[in-house]
Coordinates of C-alpha atoms and ligand atoms in Angstrom, one line a residue:
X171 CA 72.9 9.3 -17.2
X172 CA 71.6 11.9 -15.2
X173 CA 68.7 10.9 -13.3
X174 CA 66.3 12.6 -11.2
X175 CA 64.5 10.6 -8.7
X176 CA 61.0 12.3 -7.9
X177 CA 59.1 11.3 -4.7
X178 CA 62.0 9.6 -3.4
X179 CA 62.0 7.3 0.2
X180 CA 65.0 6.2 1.7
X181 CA 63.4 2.8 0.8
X182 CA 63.7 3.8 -3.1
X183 CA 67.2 5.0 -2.7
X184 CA 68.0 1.8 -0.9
X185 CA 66.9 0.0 -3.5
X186 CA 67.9 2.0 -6.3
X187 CA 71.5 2.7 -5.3
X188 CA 71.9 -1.1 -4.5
X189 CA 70.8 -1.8 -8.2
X190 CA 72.8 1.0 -10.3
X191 CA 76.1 -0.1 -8.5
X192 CA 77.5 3.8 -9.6
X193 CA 76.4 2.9 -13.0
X194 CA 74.2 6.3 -13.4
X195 CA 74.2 9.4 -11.5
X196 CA 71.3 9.5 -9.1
X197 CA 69.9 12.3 -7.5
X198 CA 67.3 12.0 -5.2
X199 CA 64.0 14.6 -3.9
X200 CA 61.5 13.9 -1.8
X201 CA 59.4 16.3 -3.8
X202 CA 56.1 14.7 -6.6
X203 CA 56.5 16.2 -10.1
X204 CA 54.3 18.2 -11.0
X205 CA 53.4 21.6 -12.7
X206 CA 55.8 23.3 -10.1
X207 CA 57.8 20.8 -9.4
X208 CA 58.9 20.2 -12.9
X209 CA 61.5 23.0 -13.2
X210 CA 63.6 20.7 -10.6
X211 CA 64.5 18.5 -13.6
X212 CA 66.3 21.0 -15.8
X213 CA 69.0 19.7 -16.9
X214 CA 68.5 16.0 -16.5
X215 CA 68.2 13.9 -19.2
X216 CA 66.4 11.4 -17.3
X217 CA 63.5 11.5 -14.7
X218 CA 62.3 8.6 -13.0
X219 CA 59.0 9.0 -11.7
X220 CA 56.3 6.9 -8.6
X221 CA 52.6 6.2 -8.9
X222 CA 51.3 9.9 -7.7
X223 CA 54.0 12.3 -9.8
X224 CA 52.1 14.3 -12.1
X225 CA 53.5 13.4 -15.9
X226 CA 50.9 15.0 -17.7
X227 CA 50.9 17.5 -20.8
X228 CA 51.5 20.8 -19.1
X229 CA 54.4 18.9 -17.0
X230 CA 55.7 16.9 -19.9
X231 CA 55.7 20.2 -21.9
X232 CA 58.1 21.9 -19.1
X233 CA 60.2 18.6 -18.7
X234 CA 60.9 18.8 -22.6
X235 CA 61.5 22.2 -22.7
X236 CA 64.0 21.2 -20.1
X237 CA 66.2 18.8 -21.4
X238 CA 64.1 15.8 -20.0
X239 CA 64.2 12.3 -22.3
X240 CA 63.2 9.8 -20.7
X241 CA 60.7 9.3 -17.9
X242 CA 61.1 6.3 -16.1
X243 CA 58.4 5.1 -14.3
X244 CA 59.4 2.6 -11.6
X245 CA 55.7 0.8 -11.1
X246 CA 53.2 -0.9 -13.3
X247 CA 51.0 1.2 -13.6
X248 CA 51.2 4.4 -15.3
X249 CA 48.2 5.9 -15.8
X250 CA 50.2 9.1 -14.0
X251 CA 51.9 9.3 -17.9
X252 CA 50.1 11.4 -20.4
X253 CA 51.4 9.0 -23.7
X254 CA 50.2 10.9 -25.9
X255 CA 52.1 13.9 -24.7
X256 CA 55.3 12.4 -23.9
X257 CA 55.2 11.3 -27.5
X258 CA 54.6 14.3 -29.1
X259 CA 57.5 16.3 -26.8
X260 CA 60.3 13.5 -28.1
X261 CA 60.2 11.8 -24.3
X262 CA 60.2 8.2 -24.1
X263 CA 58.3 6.8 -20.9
X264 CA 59.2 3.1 -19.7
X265 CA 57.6 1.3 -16.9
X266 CA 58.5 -2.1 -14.9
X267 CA 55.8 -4.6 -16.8
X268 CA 56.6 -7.1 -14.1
X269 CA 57.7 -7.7 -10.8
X270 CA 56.7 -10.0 -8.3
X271 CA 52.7 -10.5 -8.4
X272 CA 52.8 -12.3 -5.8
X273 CA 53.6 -9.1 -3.4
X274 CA 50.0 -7.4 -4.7
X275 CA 48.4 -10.9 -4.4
X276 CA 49.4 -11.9 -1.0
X277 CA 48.0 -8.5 0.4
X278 CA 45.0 -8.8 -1.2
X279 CA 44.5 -11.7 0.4
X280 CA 45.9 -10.2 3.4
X281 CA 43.4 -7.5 3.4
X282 CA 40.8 -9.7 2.9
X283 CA 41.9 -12.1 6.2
X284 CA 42.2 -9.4 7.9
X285 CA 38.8 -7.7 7.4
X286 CA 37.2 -11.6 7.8
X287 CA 38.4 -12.7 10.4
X288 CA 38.8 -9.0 12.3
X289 CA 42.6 -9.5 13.3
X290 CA 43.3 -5.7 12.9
X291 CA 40.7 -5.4 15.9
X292 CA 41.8 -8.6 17.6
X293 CA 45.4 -7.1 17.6
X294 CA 44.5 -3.7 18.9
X295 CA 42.2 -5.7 22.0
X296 CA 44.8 -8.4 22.9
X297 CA 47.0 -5.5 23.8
X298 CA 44.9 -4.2 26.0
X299 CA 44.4 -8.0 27.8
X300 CA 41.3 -8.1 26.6
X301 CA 41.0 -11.6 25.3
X302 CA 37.1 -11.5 24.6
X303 CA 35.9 -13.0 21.5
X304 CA 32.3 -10.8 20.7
X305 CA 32.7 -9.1 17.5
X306 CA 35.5 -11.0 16.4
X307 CA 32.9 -13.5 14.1
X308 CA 34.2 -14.4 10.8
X309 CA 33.8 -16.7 8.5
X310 CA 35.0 -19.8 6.4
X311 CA 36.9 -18.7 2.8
X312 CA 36.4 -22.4 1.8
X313 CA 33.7 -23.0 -0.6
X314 CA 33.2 -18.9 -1.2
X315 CA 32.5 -17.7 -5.0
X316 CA 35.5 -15.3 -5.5
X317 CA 35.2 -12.5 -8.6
X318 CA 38.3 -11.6 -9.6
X319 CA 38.1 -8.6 -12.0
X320 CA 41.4 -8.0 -13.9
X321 CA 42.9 -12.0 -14.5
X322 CA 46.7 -10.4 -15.6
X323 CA 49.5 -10.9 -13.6
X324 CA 48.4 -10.1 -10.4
X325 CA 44.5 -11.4 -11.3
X326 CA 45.7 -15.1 -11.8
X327 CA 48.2 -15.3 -8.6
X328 CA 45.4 -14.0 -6.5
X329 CA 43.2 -16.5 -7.9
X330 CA 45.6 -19.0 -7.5
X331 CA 45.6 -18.4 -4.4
X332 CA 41.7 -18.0 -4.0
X333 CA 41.9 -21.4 -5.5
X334 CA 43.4 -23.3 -2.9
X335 CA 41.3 -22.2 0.2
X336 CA 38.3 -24.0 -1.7
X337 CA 36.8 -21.0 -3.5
X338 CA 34.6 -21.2 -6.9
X339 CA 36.1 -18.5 -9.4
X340 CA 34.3 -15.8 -11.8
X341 CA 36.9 -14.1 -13.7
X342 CA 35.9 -10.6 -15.7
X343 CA 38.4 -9.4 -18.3
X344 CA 38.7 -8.8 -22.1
X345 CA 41.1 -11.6 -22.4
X346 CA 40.9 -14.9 -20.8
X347 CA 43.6 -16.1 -19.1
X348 CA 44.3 -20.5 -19.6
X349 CA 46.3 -20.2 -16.3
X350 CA 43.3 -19.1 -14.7
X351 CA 40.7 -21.3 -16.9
X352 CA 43.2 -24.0 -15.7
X353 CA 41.9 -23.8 -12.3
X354 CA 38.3 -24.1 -13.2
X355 CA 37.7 -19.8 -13.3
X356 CA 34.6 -19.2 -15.2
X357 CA 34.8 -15.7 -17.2
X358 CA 31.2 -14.0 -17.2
X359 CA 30.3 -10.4 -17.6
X360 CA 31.2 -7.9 -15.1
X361 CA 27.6 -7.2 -13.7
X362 CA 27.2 -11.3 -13.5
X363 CA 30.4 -11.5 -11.2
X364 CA 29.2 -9.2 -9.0
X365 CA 25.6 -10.7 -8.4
X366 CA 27.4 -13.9 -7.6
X367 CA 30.7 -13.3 -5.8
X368 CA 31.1 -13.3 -2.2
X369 CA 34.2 -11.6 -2.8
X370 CA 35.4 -9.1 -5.2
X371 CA 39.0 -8.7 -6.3
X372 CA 39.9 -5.5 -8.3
X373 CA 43.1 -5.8 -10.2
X374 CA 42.4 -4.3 -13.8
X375 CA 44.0 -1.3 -15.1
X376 CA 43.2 2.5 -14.5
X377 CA 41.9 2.9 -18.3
X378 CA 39.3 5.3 -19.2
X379 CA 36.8 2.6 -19.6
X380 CA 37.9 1.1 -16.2
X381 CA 37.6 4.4 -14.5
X382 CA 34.5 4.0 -11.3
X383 CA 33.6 0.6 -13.0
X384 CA 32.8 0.2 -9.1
X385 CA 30.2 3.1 -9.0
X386 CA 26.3 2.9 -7.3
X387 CA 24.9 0.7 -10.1
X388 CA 27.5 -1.6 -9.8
X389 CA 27.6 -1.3 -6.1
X390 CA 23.7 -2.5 -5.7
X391 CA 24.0 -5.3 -7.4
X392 CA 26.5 -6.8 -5.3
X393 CA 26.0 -9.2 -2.3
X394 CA 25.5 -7.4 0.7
X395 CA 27.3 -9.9 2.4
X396 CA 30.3 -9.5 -0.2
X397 CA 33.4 -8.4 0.5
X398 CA 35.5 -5.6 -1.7
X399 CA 39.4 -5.6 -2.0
X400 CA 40.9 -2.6 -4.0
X401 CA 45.2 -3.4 -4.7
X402 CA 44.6 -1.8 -7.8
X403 CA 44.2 1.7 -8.3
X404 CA 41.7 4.5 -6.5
X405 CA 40.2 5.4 -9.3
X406 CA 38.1 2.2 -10.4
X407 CA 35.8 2.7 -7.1
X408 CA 33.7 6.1 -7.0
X409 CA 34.2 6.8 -3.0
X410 CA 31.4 8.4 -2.2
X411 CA 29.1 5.9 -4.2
X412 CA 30.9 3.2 -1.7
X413 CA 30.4 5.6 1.5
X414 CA 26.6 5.1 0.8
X415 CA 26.8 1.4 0.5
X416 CA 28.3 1.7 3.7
X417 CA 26.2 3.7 5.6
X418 CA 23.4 1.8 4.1
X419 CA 25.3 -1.5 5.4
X420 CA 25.0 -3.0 2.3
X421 CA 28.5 -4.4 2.2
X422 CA 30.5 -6.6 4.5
X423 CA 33.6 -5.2 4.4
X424 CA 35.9 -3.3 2.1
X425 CA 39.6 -3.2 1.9
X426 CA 41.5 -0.1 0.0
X427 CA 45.3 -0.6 -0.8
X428 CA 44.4 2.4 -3.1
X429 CA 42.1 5.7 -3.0
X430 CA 41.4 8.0 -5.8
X431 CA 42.5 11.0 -4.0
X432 CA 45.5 9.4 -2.7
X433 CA 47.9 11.8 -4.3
X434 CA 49.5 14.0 -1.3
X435 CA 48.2 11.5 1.5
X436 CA 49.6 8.8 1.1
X437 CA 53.6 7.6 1.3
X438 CA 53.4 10.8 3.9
X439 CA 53.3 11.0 7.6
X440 CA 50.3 13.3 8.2
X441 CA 50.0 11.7 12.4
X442 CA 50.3 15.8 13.4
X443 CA 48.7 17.2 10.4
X444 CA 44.4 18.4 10.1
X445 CA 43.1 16.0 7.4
X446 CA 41.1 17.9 5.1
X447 CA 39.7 14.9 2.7
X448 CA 36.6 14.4 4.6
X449 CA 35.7 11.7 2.3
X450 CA 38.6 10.0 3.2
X451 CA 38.1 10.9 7.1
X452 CA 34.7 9.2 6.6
X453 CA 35.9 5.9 4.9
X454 CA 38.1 5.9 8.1
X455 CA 35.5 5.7 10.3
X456 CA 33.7 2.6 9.3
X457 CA 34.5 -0.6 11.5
X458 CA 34.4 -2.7 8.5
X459 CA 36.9 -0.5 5.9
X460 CA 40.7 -1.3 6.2
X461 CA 42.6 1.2 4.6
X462 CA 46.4 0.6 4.0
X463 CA 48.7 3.8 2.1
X464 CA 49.5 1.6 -1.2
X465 CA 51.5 -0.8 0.3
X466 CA 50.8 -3.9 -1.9
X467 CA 53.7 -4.3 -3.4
X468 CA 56.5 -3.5 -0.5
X469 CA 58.2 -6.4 -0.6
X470 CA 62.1 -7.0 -0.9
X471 CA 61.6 -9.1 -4.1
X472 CA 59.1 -6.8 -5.6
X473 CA 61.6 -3.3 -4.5
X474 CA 64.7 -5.1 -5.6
X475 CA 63.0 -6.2 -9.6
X476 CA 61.1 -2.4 -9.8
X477 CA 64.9 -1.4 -8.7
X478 CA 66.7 -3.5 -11.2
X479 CA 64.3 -3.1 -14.1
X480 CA 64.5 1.0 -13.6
X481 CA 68.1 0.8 -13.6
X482 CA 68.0 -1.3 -17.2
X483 CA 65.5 0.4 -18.4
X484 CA 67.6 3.2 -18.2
X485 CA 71.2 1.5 -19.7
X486 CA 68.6 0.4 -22.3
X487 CA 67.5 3.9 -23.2
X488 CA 71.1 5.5 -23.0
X489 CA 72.1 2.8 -24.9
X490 CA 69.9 3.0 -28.0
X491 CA 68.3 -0.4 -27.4
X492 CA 64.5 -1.1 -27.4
X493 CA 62.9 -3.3 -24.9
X494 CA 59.8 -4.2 -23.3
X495 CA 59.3 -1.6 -21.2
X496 CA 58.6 1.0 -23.6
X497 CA 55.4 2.6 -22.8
X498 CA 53.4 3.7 -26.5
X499 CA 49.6 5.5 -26.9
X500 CA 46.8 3.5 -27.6
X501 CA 45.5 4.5 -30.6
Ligands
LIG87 P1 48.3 -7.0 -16.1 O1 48.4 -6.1 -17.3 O2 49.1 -8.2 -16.1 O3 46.7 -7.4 -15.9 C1 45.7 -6.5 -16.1 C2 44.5 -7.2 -16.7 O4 43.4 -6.3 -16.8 C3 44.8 -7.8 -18.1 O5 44.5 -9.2 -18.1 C4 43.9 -7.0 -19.0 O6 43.4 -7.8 -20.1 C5 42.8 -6.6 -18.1 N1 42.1 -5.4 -18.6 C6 42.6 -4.3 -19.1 N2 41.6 -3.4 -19.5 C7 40.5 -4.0 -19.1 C8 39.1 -3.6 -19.2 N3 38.8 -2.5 -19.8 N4 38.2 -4.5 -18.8 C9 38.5 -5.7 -18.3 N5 39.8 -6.1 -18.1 C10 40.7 -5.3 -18.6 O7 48.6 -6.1 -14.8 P2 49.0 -6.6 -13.4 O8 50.5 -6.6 -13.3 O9 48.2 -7.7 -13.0 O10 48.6 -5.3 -12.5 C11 47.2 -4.9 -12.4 C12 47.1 -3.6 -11.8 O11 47.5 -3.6 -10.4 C13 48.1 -2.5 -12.3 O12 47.5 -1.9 -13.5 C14 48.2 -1.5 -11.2 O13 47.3 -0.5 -11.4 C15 47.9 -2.3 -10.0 N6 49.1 -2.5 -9.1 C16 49.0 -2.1 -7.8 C17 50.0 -2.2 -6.9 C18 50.0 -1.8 -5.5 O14 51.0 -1.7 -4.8 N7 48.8 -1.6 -4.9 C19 51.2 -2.8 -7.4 C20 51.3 -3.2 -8.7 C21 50.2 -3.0 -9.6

């Protein structure tokens, strides 16, 4: 098939090419669908499509009227895919359902470390020879009350992992996961985990009902010691509700794989540009925020399944058959 590669990295075309071994024709911009950007994919039956291109009902609309029938999404999350549109326009959407979890995981905990123990700050000072040790205080993991919000895939790797540094585990979800009952996790409501955790894990869906579940409510009631780690999406944590926690101290330290407005920023070198999201400027400034451009899932393994899946997903689609991947409205 025909595809069109939207918001494509030399990474992705790495990746990609290595996967589809000539099998389909892919064509490659650098450019994010979106209301303008849709016209680029006239012509190709296929599209496939990152975490911040634009499918929604306008675009889908223009992608039909185009030729477009299949938009293949090549991440887990889709919550960039208007469903209900794509339906209604004849376009079939697929995603990559799994790929290493372990990628997301390990950076959450990598965020976490990092934040803890200050080794962001240590790096930057050891550079400099300055081996001092003030303002590097952290503290023991081991024997920590973790929340992990979201106990899928990702959810029960991470708290695997929480698991065997010693930590006690809440788990918040609407199902409850036996691998992570297994290791002792508790599952209590969402305001309970966040009274009691010392750390709080995000890694549920963007869903409407999921959308600023981290908001000023749910903020207060949180340790002011705790720690927050984002690998999920943006859009489960109102920013400026968590600027005022900030500013107000009221947290120990947060670490964002993921912002709201991310769209434009990041998987972009903006080093010589203005940055015009204050709000983002401002998150920037606080010592204890670690803000990384949606990297938790670079990893060979996890590039080379998203690569692979995409590329079957596609054979799959050309080819008449159904599988897994095949992304339907909720009704
Ligand atoms: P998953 O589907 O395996 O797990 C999601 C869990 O959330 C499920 O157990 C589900 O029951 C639960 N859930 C759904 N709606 C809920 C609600 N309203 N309230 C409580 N729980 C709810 O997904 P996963 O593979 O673990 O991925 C989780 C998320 O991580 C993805 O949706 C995606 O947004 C994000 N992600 C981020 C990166 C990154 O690079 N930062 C990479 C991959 C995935």
């Amino acid at each position: 098939m025909d595809v069109l590669v939207y918001d494509a990295h030399s990474y992705d075309r790495t990746f990609l090419d290595a996967a589809n071994q000539g099998r389909h024709r892919l064509t490659y911009t650098a450019a994010q669908l979106d209301v303008q950007t849709a016209a680029l994919a006239q012509g190709f039956p296929a599209i496939c499509c990152f975490v911040n291109d634009q499918a929604t009902a306008e675009v889908i609309e223009r992608l039909a009227a185009g030729g477009t029938r299949l938009i293949a999404q090549r991440s887990t999350g889709y919550n960039n895919i208007d469903l209900i549109a794509a339906e209604q326009y004849g376009i079939t959407a697929m995603r990559v359902s799994y790929y290493s979890p372990y990628s997301v995981a390990e950076f959450a905990v990598g965020l976490l470390q990092t934040l803890n123990r200050r080794i962001h700050r240590a790096y930057n000072r050891t550079r400099e020879f300055n081996f001092r040790l003030a303002g590097l205080l952290g503290r023991d993991i081991h024997g920590s009350t973790v929340g992990v919000v979201g106990t899928g895939k990702i959810g029960a790797v991470f708290a695997s992992i929480m698991h065997g540094f010693g930590c006690s585990l809440l788990g918040y979800d609407v199902t409850h996961n036996p691998d992570c009952l297994a290791l002792g996790m508790r599952y209590v409501p969402l305001e309970e985990l966040l009274r009691a955790s010392d750390i709080v894990s995000l890694h549920v869906p963007l869903l409407p009902e999921t959308y600023h579940m981290i908001n000023r409510e749910t903020l207060a009631l949180m340790k002011p010691d705790a720690f927050l780690i984002n690998t999920s999406r943006g859009g489960l944590i109102d920013t400026d509700a968590l600027i005022e926690t900030l500013r107000a101290g009221r947290i120990a330290g947060v670490g964002l794989d993921v912002y709201e407005e991310e769209e434009g920023v990041f998987f972009h070198d903006l080093s010589d540009r203005v940055i015009t999201d204050d709000t983002l400027a401002r998150l920037m400034t606080f010592p204890n925020v670690l803000v990384t451009g949606h990297q938790a899932f670079f990893t060979r393994e996890a590039m080379t399944t998203i690569a692979e899946t995409t590329i079957r997903n596609i054979t799959d689609f050309e080819e008449g058959r159904e599988n897994e991947n095949i992304l339907r409205p909720r009704r």
